[in-house]
Coordinates of C-alpha atoms and ligand atoms in Angstrom, one line a residue:
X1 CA 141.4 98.6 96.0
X2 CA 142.8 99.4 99.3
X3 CA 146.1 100.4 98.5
X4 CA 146.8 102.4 95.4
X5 CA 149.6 100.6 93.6
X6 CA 150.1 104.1 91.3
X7 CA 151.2 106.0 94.1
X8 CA 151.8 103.2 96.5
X9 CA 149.8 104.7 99.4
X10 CA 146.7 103.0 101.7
X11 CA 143.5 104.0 102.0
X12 CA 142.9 105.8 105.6
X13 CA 139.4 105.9 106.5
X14 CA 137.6 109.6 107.3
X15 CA 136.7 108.4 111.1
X16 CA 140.7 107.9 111.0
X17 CA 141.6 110.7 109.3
X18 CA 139.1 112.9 111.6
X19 CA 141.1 111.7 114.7
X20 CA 144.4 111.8 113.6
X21 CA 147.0 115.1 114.4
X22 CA 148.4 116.9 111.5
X23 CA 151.7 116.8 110.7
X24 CA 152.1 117.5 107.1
X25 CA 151.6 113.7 106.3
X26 CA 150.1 112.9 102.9
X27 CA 146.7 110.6 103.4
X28 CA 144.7 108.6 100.4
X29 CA 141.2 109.0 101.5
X30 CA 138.2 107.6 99.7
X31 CA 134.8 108.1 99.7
X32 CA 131.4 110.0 98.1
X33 CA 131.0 113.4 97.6
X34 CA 128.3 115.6 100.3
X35 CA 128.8 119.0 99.2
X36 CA 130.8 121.0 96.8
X37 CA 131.0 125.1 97.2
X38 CA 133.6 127.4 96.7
X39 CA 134.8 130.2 94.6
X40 CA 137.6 131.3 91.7
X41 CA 140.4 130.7 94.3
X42 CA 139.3 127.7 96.1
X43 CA 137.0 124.8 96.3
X44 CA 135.9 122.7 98.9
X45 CA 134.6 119.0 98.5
X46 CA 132.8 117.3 101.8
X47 CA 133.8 113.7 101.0
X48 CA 131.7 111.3 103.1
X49 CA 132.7 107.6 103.3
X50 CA 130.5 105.9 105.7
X51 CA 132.6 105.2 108.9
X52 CA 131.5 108.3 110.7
X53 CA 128.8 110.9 110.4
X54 CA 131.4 113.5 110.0
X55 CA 133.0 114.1 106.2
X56 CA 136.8 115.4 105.8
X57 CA 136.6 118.6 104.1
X58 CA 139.0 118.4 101.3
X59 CA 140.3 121.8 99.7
X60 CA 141.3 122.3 96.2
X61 CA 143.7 125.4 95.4
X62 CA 142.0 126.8 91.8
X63 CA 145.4 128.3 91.2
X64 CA 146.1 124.2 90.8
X65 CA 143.2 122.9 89.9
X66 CA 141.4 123.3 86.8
X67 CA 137.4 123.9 86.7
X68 CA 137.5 121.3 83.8
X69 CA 138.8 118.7 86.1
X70 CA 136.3 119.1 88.7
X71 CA 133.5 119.2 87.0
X72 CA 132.5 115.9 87.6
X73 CA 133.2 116.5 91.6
X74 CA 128.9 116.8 92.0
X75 CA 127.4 115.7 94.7
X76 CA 127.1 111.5 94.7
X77 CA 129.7 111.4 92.9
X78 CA 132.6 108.9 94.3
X79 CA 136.3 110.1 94.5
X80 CA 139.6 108.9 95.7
X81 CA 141.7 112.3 97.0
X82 CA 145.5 112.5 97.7
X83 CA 146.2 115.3 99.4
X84 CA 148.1 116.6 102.8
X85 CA 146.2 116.7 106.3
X86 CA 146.4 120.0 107.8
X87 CA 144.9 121.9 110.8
X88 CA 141.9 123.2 109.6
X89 CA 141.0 127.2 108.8
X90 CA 137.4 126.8 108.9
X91 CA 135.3 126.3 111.9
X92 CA 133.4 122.9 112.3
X93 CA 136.2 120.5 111.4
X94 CA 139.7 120.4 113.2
X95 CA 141.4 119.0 110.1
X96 CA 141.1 118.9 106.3
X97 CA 142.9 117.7 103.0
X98 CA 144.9 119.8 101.0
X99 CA 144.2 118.3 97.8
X100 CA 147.2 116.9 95.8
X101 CA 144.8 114.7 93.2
X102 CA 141.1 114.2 93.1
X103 CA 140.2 111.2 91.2
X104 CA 136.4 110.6 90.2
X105 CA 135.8 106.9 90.7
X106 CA 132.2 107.0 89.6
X107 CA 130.3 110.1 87.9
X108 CA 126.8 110.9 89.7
X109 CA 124.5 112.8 86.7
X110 CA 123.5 116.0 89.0
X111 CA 120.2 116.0 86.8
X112 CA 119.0 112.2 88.0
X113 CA 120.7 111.6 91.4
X114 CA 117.7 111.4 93.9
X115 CA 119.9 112.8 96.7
X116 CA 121.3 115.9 95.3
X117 CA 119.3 118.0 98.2
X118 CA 119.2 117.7 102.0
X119 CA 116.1 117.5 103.5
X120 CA 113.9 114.7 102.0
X121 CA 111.1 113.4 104.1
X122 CA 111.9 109.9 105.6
X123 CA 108.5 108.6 103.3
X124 CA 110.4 109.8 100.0
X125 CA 113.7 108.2 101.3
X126 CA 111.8 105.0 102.0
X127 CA 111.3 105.0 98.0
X128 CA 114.5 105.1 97.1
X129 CA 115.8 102.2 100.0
X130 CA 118.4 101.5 97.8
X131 CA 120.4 104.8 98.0
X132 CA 119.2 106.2 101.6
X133 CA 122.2 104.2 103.3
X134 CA 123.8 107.6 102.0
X135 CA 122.3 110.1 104.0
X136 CA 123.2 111.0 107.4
X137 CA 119.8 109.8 108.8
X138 CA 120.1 106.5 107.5
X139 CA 124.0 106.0 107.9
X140 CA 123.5 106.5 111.9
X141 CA 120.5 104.4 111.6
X142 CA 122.7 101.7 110.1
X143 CA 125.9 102.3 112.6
X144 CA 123.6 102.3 115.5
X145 CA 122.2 99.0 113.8
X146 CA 125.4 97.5 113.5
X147 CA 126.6 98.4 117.2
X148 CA 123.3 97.3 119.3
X149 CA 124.0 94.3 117.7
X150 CA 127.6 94.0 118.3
X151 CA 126.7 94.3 121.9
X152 CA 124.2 91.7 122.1
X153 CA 126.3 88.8 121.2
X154 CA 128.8 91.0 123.7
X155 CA 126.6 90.6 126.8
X156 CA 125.5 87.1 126.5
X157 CA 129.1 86.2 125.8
X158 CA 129.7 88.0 129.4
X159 CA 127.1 86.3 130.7
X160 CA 128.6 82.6 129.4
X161 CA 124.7 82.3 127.2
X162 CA 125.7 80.2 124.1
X163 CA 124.2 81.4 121.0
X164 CA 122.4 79.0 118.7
X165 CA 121.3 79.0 115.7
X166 CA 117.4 78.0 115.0
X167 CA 116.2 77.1 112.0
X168 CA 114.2 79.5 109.8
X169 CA 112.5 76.6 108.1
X170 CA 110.1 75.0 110.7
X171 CA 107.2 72.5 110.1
X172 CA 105.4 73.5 113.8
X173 CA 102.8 76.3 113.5
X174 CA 102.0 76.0 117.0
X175 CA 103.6 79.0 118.3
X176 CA 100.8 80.8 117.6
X177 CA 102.0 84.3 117.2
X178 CA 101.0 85.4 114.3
X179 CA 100.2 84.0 110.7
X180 CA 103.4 82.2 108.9
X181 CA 104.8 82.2 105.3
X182 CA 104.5 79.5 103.4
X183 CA 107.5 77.7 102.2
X184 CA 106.8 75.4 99.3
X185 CA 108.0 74.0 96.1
X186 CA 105.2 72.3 95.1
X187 CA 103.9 73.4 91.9
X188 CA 101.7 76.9 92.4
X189 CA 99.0 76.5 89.8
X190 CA 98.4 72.5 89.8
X191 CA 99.7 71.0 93.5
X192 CA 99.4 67.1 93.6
X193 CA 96.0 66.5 95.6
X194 CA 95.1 63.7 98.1
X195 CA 91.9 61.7 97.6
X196 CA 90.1 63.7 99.4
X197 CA 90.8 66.9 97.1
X198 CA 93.1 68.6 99.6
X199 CA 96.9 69.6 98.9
X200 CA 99.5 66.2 99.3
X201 CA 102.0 67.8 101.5
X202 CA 104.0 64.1 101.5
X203 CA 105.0 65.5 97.5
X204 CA 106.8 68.3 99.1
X205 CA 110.1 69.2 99.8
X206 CA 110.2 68.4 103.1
X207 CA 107.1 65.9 103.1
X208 CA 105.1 68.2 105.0
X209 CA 104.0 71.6 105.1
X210 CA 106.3 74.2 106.2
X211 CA 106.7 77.8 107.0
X212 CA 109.1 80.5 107.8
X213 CA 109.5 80.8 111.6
X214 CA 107.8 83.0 113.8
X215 CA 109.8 82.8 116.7
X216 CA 112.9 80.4 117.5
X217 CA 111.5 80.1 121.4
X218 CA 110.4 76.1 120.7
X219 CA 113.8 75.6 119.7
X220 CA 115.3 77.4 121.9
X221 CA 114.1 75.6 125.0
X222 CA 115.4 72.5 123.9
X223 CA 119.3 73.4 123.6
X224 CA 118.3 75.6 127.0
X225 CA 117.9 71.9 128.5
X226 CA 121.4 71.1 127.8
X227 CA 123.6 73.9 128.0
X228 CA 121.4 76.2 130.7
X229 CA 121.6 79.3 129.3
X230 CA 121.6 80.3 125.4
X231 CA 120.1 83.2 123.3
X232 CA 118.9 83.1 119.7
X233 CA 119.5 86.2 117.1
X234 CA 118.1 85.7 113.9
X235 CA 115.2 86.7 111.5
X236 CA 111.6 86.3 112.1
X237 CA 108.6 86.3 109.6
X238 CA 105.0 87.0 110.5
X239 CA 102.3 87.2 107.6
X240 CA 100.1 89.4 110.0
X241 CA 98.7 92.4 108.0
X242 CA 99.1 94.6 110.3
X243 CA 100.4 97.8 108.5
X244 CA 101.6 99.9 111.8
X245 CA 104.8 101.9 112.5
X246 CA 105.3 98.8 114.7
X247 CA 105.5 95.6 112.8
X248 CA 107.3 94.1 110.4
X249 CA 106.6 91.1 108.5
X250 CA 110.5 90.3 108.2
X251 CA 112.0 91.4 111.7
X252 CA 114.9 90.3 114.0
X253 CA 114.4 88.9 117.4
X254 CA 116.6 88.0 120.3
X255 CA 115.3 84.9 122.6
X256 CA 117.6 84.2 125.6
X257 CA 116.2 81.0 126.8
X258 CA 117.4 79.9 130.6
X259 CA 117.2 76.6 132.5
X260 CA 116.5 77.2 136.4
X261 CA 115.6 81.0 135.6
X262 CA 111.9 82.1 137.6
X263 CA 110.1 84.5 136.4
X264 CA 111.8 87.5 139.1
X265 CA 115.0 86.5 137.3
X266 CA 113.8 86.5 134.0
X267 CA 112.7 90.3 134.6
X268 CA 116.4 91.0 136.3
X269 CA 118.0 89.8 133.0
X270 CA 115.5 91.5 130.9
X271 CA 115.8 95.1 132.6
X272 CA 119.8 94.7 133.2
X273 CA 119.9 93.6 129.4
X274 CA 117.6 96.5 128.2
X275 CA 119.9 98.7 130.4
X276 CA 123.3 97.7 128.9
X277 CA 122.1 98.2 125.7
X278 CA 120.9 101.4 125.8
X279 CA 124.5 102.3 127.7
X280 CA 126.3 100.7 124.9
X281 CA 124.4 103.1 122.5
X282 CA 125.5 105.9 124.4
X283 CA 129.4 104.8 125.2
X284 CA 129.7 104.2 121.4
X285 CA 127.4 105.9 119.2
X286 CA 127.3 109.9 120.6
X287 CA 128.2 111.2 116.8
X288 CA 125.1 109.7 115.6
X289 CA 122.4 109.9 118.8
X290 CA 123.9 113.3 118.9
X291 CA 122.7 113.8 115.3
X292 CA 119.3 112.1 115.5
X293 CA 118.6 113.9 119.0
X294 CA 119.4 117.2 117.2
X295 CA 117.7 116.0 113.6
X296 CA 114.1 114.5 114.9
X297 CA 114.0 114.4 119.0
X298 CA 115.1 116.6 121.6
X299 CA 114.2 114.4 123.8
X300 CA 116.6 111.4 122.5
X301 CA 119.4 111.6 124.9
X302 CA 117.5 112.6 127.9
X303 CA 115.0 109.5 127.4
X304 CA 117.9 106.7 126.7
X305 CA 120.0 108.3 129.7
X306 CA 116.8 108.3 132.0
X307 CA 116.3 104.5 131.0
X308 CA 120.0 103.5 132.0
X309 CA 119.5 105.6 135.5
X310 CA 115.6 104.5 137.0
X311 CA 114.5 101.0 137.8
X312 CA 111.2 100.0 135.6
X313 CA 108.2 99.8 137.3
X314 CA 106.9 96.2 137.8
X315 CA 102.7 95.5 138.1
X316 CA 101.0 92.8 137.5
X317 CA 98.4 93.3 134.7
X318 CA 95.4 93.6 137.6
X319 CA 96.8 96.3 139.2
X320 CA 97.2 97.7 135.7
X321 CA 93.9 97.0 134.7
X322 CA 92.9 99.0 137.4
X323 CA 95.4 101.8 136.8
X324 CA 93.7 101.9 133.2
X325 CA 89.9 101.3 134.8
X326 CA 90.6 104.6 136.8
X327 CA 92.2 106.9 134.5
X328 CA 90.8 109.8 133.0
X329 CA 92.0 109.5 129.8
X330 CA 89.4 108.3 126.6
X331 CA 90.8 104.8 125.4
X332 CA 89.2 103.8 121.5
X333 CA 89.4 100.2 123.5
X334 CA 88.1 99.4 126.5
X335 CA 89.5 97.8 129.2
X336 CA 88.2 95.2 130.9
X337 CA 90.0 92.2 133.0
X338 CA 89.9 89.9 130.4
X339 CA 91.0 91.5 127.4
X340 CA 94.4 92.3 125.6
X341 CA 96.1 95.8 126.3
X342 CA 96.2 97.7 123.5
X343 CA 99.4 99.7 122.6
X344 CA 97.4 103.0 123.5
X345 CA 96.4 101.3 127.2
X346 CA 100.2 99.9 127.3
X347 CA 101.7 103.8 125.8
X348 CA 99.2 105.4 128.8
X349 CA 101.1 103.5 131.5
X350 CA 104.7 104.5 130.2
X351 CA 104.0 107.8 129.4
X352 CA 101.0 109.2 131.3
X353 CA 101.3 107.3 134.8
X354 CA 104.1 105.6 135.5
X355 CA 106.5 108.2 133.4
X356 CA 109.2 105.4 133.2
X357 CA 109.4 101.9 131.6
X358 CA 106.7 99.1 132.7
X359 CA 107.2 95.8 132.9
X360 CA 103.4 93.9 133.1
X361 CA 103.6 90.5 134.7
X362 CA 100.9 87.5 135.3
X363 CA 98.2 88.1 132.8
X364 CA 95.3 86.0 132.0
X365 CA 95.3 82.6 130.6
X366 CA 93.4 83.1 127.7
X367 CA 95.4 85.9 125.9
X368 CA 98.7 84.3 126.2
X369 CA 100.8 81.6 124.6
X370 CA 100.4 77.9 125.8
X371 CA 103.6 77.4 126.9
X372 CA 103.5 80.0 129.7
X373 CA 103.5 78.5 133.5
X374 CA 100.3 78.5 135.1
X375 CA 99.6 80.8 138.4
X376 CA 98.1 79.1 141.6
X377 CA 95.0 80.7 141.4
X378 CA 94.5 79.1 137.6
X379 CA 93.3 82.0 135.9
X380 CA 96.7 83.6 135.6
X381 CA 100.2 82.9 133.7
X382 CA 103.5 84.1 134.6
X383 CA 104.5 86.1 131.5
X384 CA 106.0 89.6 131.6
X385 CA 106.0 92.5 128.8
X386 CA 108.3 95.2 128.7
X387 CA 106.8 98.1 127.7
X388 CA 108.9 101.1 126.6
X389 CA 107.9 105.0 126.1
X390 CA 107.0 105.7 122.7
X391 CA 106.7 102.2 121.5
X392 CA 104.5 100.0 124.1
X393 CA 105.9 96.3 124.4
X394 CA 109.5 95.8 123.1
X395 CA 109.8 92.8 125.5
X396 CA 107.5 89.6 125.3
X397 CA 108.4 86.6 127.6
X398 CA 107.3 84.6 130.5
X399 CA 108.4 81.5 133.1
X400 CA 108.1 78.8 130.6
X401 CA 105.0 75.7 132.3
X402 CA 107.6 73.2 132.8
X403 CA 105.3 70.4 134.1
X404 CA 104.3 67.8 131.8
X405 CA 100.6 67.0 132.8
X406 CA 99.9 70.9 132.9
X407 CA 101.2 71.7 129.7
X408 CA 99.3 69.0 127.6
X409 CA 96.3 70.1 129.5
X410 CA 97.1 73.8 127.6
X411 CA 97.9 72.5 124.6
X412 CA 94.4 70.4 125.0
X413 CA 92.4 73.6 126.1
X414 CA 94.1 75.8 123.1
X415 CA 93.9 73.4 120.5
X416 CA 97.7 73.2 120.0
X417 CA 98.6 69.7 118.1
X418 CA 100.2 67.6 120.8
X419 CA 101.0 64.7 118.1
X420 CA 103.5 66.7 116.3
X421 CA 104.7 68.4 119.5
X422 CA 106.5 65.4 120.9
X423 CA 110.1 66.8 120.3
X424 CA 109.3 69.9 123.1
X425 CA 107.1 67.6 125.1
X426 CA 109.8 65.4 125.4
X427 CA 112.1 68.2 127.4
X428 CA 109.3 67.6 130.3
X429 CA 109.4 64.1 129.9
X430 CA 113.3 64.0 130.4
X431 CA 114.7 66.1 132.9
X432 CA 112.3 68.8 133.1
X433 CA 113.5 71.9 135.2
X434 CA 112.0 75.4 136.0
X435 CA 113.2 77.9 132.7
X436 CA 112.0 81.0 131.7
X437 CA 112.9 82.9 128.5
X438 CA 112.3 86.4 126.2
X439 CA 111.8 87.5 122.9
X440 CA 113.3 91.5 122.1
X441 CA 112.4 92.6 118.4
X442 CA 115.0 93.8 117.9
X443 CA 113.6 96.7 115.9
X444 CA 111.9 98.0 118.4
X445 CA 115.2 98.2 120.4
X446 CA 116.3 100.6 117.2
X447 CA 113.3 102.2 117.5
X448 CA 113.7 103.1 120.9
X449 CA 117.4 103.8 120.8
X450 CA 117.9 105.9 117.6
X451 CA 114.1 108.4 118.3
X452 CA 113.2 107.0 114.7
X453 CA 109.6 107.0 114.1
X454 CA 108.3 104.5 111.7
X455 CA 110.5 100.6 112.1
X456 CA 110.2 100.9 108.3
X457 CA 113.2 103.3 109.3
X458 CA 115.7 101.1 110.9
X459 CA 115.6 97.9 109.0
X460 CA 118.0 98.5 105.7
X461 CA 115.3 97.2 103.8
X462 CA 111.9 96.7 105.1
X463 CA 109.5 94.3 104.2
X464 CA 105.5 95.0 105.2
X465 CA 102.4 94.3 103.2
X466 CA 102.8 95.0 99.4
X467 CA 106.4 96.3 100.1
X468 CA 109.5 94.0 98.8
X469 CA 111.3 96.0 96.0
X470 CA 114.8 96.7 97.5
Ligands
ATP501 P1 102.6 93.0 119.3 O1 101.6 92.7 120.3 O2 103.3 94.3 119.5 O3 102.2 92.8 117.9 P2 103.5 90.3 119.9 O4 102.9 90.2 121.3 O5 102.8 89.7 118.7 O6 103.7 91.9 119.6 P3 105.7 88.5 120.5 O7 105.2 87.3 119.8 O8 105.6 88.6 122.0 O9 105.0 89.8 119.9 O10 107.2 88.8 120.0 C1 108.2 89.2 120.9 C2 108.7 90.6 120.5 O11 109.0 90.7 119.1 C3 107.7 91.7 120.7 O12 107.8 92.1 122.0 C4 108.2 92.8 119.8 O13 109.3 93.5 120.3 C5 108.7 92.0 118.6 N1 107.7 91.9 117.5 C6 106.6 91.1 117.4 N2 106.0 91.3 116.2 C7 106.7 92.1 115.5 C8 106.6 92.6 114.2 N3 105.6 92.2 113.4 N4 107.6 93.5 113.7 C9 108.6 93.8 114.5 N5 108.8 93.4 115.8 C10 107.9 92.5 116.3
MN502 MN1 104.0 89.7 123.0

């Protein structure tokens, strides 16, 4: 109830209320109780509603108010105050309510409410997902959430990139990036059975086996064959049991996809996207980076403003391989030409040598994705990661192989499925063109951008191995 029809007044917000002058004018404010402290002539309530870090401090006269009828003002506790907005006596707030009424919406049992204390470690919040929205941590987590991705769909609408939506339901398991979720409704415990003993996908739903996506790329290169330039921004499963501070098995990725893009301006869009991000965070979200900078990291603001001001480095991984070959550093993996990078190999470059974010281009054949455009010398594709201090790749992408013949001879050498691939064969059948694209988890954009530690911490509700309560 926005406006209260008893007293005929509207509901003012605190972020409002915070930035409004005083003038003697009566507010309606709304929210939960923080704090209450005081003494026999006066009591002050920190009432906290969600729209800014900050709470309104609202002050009840005792010579007014009755102990009785605050007694269920206790931390948790929601309330609905009426009151007048004054200049404030008290250092830390400029202005605060002089109560008129404090109504308690909803009572909060000071014996059982989890939050009653400050200070609980991010692993005991993580319990209670369903009530950490209401501490300060997790309320800039979630405004910073909300405003990174606000400004996606802000700079590809700039930009003229169409967004489209790519189905989370997908029959092709050929991406290849990690292991998929089954989607089924065939019957669990007794699934009709071919003649040859094996499970009758033609029974179900869809007449074939399904998953949950991995990745809306496929998809996304088709529609980027029509309307040039468009970006995907939707949930992503992966069944990989990897139980890091990294990976989710329910995340969010962005995947700009772009006809006529090379691989040099697939790493412009990348960096300058990256870039506005980052200085979207900090044009819009001080309160809270100011918070989590004070809270967890130091080094917060100085990191996200050093990102906006230097150009990444760009290698190709051989001269990073021989970057790694050559450092003095102990790796637990060894590098070789050849092999993966391993986030400590990919963290070393960030941090150690470069000091600033890397972007790794044309690495070999054999650990990357089919679809990714063969070098001349044959040994080499023409993807780039983004890597990022304190969290290793944030960016995956490449130049997409738009030849036909060359493709198929991937999809031949990696075991990929050309029968049910026709659909993204056909785009270099008809009108094939030179296109490049990305994929940003957009969690580890959070990560970066809010100092958290764990991406457990910046999803409202995670999901990861043994893990879907909330
Ligand atoms: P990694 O090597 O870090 O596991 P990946 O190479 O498997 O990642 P890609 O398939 O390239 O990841 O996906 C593109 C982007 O999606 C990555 O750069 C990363 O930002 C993000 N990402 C990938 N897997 C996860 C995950 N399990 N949870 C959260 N974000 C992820
Ligand atoms: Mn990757």
């Amino acid at each position: 109830m926005l406006r209260d029809t008893t007293i005929n007044m509207k509901r003012t917000k605190v972020k409002e209320v915070l930035q409004t002058e005083p003038s003697g004018q009566e507010v309606l404010v709304k929210g939960w109780v923080r704090t209450k402290r005081g003494n026999k002539y006066v009591t002050f309530i920190a009432v906290n509603d969600g729209s800014t870090i900050n709470n309104i401090q609202v002050v009840a006269d005792m010579t007014v108010f009755s102990e009785e009828s605050l007694k269920e003002v206790t931390t948790g506790a929601s309330v609905s105050v009426v009151g007048t907005l004054v200049q404030s006596q008290g250092k830390g707030q400029t202005v605060e309510i002089q109560a008129r009424t404090v109504e308690v919406l909803g009572t909060a049992d000071p014996e059982t409410y989890p939050l009653q204390k400050k200070g609980h470690s991010l692993e005991f919040l993580r319990e209670i997902a369903h009530l950490r929205p209401r501490t300060n941590t997790f309320g800039a987590v979630l405004r910073v959430r909300h405003a990174m991705a606000f400004a996606v769909h802000q700079y590809f609408n700039q930009k003229g990139f169409f967004y489209i939506h790519t189905p989370i339901i997908t029959a092709s398991d050929a991406e290849g990036a990690g292991e998929m979720f089954r989607v089924t409704t065939l019957d669990p415990v007794n699934p009709p059975k071919t003649e040859t003993g094996e499970v009758d996908f033609s029974e179900d739903f869809f007449g074939k086996s399904t998953n949950l996506t991995v990745s809306g790329q496929l998809e996304g290169e088709v529609t980027a064959m029509a309307l040039s330039e468009i970006y995907t921004f939707g949930p992503t499963f992966r069944a990989e049991n990897s139980n890091t501070s990294r990976h989710l098995a329910e995340f969010w990725m962005i995947e700009p996809e772009m006809a006529f893009y090379e691989l040099e301006d697939n790493m412009e869009l990348a960096e300058d996207f990256l870039k506005y991000l980052v200085r979207y965070a900090l044009d819009n979200c001080m309160d809270d980076l100011q918070f989590l900078n004070d809270m967890y990291d130091k080094e917060l603001l100085p990191r996200l403003n050093f990102v906006v001001e230097n150009d990444f480095q760009r290698l190709t991984y051989t001269e990073a391989i021989e970057v790694l070959k050559t450092a003095k550093q102990k790796f637990e993996y060894k590098v070789d030409w050849g092999t993966d990078l391993q986030s400590e190999h990919e963290r070393y470059l960030v941090e150690k040598h470069f000091k600033k974010p890397v972007i790794l281009t044309n690495y070999p054949k054999d650990i990357k994705s089919f679809y990714m455009k063969l070098n001349e010398d044959g040994k080499t594709v023409r993807a780039m990661d983004v890597l990022f201090p304190g969290i290793g790749e944030i960016i995956g992408g490449s130049q997409r192989e738009e030849s036909y013949e060359k493709l198929v001879t991937r999809m031949r050498e990696m075991g990929v499925p050309e029968k049910e691939m026709w659909w993204f064969l056909d785009t270099r059948r008809f009108g094939t063109v030179p296109h490049s694209g990305f994929g940003l988890g957009f969690e580890r954009l959070l990560l970066f951008v809010t100092g958290m530690g764990n991406i457990r911490d910046v999803i409202p509700f995670p999901r990861f191995p043994k893990s879907a309560e909330f």
